């Protein structure tokens, strides 16, 4: 073995270098792959959380829009009822003013 090593120093040095760098390279690559997998899982979890938050925000906005619509409907109904009451009390000018305050979307046109 010594005789072979003495005659082929370059080959032996290359083999020794490869026998050290190959396991180090494999270990480093494995470590990098594990880190990448962890970061991928983390980013997928964060993405799911963001999608859930977005869905919750959209749902809350839809609820708020519905609440706002119901509030506008109630206000228009109240103004109409008050206008009818004022008309019945012979206060037609006041009734007309209230009717003009109701948005046109509630008007019943023929």
Coordinates of C-alpha atoms in Angstrom, one line a residue:
X1 CA 0.0 0.0 0.0
X2 CA 2.9 2.4 0.8
X3 CA 4.6 1.5 -2.3
X4 CA 1.4 2.3 -4.3
X5 CA 0.9 5.5 -2.4
X6 CA 4.4 6.6 -3.0
X7 CA 4.2 6.0 -6.7
X8 CA 0.8 7.5 -7.2
X9 CA 0.7 10.5 -4.8
X10 CA -1.7 12.5 -7.0
X11 CA -4.2 9.7 -7.3
X12 CA -4.1 9.0 -3.5
X13 CA -4.4 12.7 -2.7
X14 CA -7.4 12.9 -5.0
X15 CA -9.0 9.9 -3.5
X16 CA -8.5 11.2 0.0
X17 CA -9.9 14.6 -0.9
X18 CA -13.0 13.0 -2.5
X19 CA -13.5 10.7 0.4
X20 CA -13.7 13.8 2.7
X21 CA -15.6 16.2 0.4
X22 CA -18.2 13.8 -0.8
X23 CA -19.7 13.1 2.6
X24 CA -19.5 16.8 3.5
X25 CA -21.2 17.7 0.3
X26 CA -24.0 15.1 0.9
X27 CA -24.4 16.3 4.5
X28 CA -24.6 20.0 3.4
X29 CA -27.1 19.2 0.6
X30 CA -29.2 17.2 3.0
X31 CA -29.2 20.0 5.5
X32 CA -30.2 22.5 2.8
X33 CA -33.0 20.3 1.6
X34 CA -34.4 19.9 5.1
X35 CA -34.2 23.7 5.6
X36 CA -36.0 24.3 2.3
X37 CA -38.7 21.8 3.2
X38 CA -39.3 23.6 6.5
X39 CA -39.5 27.0 4.9
X40 CA -41.9 25.6 2.2
X41 CA -44.2 24.2 4.9
X42 CA -44.0 27.5 6.8
X43 CA -44.9 29.5 3.7
X44 CA -47.8 27.1 2.8
X45 CA -49.1 27.5 6.4
X46 CA -48.8 31.3 6.2
X47 CA -50.6 31.2 2.8
X48 CA -53.5 29.2 4.2
X49 CA -53.7 31.6 7.1
X50 CA -53.8 34.5 4.7
X51 CA -56.5 32.9 2.7
X52 CA -58.6 32.3 5.8
X53 CA -58.1 35.9 6.9
X54 CA -59.2 37.1 3.5
X55 CA -62.3 34.9 3.6
X56 CA -63.1 36.2 7.0
X57 CA -62.6 39.8 5.9
X58 CA -64.9 39.2 2.8
X59 CA -67.5 37.7 5.1
X60 CA -67.3 40.6 7.5
X61 CA -67.6 43.1 4.7
X62 CA -70.7 41.2 3.3
X63 CA -72.3 41.3 6.8
X64 CA -71.5 45.0 7.1
X65 CA -72.9 45.7 3.7
X66 CA -76.1 43.8 4.6
X67 CA -76.4 45.7 7.9
X68 CA -75.9 49.0 6.1
X69 CA -78.6 48.0 3.6
X70 CA -81.0 47.0 6.3
X71 CA -80.3 50.3 8.1
X72 CA -81.1 52.3 4.9
X73 CA -84.3 50.3 4.4
X74 CA -85.4 51.0 8.0
X75 CA -84.7 54.7 7.7
X76 CA -86.6 54.9 4.4
X77 CA -89.6 53.0 6.0
X78 CA -89.6 55.2 9.0
X79 CA -89.6 58.4 6.9
X80 CA -92.4 57.1 4.8
X81 CA -94.5 56.2 7.9
X82 CA -93.8 59.6 9.4
X83 CA -94.8 61.3 6.1
X84 CA -98.1 59.3 6.0
X85 CA -98.7 60.4 9.6
X86 CA -98.0 64.0 8.8
X87 CA -100.3 63.8 5.7
X88 CA -103.1 62.4 7.9
X89 CA -102.5 65.3 10.3
X90 CA -103.1 67.7 7.4
X91 CA -99.4 68.6 7.2
X92 CA -98.9 67.8 3.5
X93 CA -96.0 70.2 3.1
X94 CA -94.1 68.4 5.8
X95 CA -95.1 65.0 4.4
X96 CA -93.8 66.0 1.0
X97 CA -90.5 67.2 2.4
X98 CA -90.0 63.8 4.2
X99 CA -90.9 61.9 1.0
X100 CA -88.2 63.9 -0.9
X101 CA -85.7 62.7 1.7
X102 CA -86.3 59.1 0.8
X103 CA -83.8 57.9 -1.9
X104 CA -85.2 57.2 -5.3
X105 CA -84.3 53.6 -5.2
X106 CA -87.3 53.1 -2.9
X107 CA -89.7 54.9 -5.2
X108 CA -92.5 52.8 -6.7
X109 CA -92.8 54.0 -10.2
X110 CA -95.5 52.7 -12.6

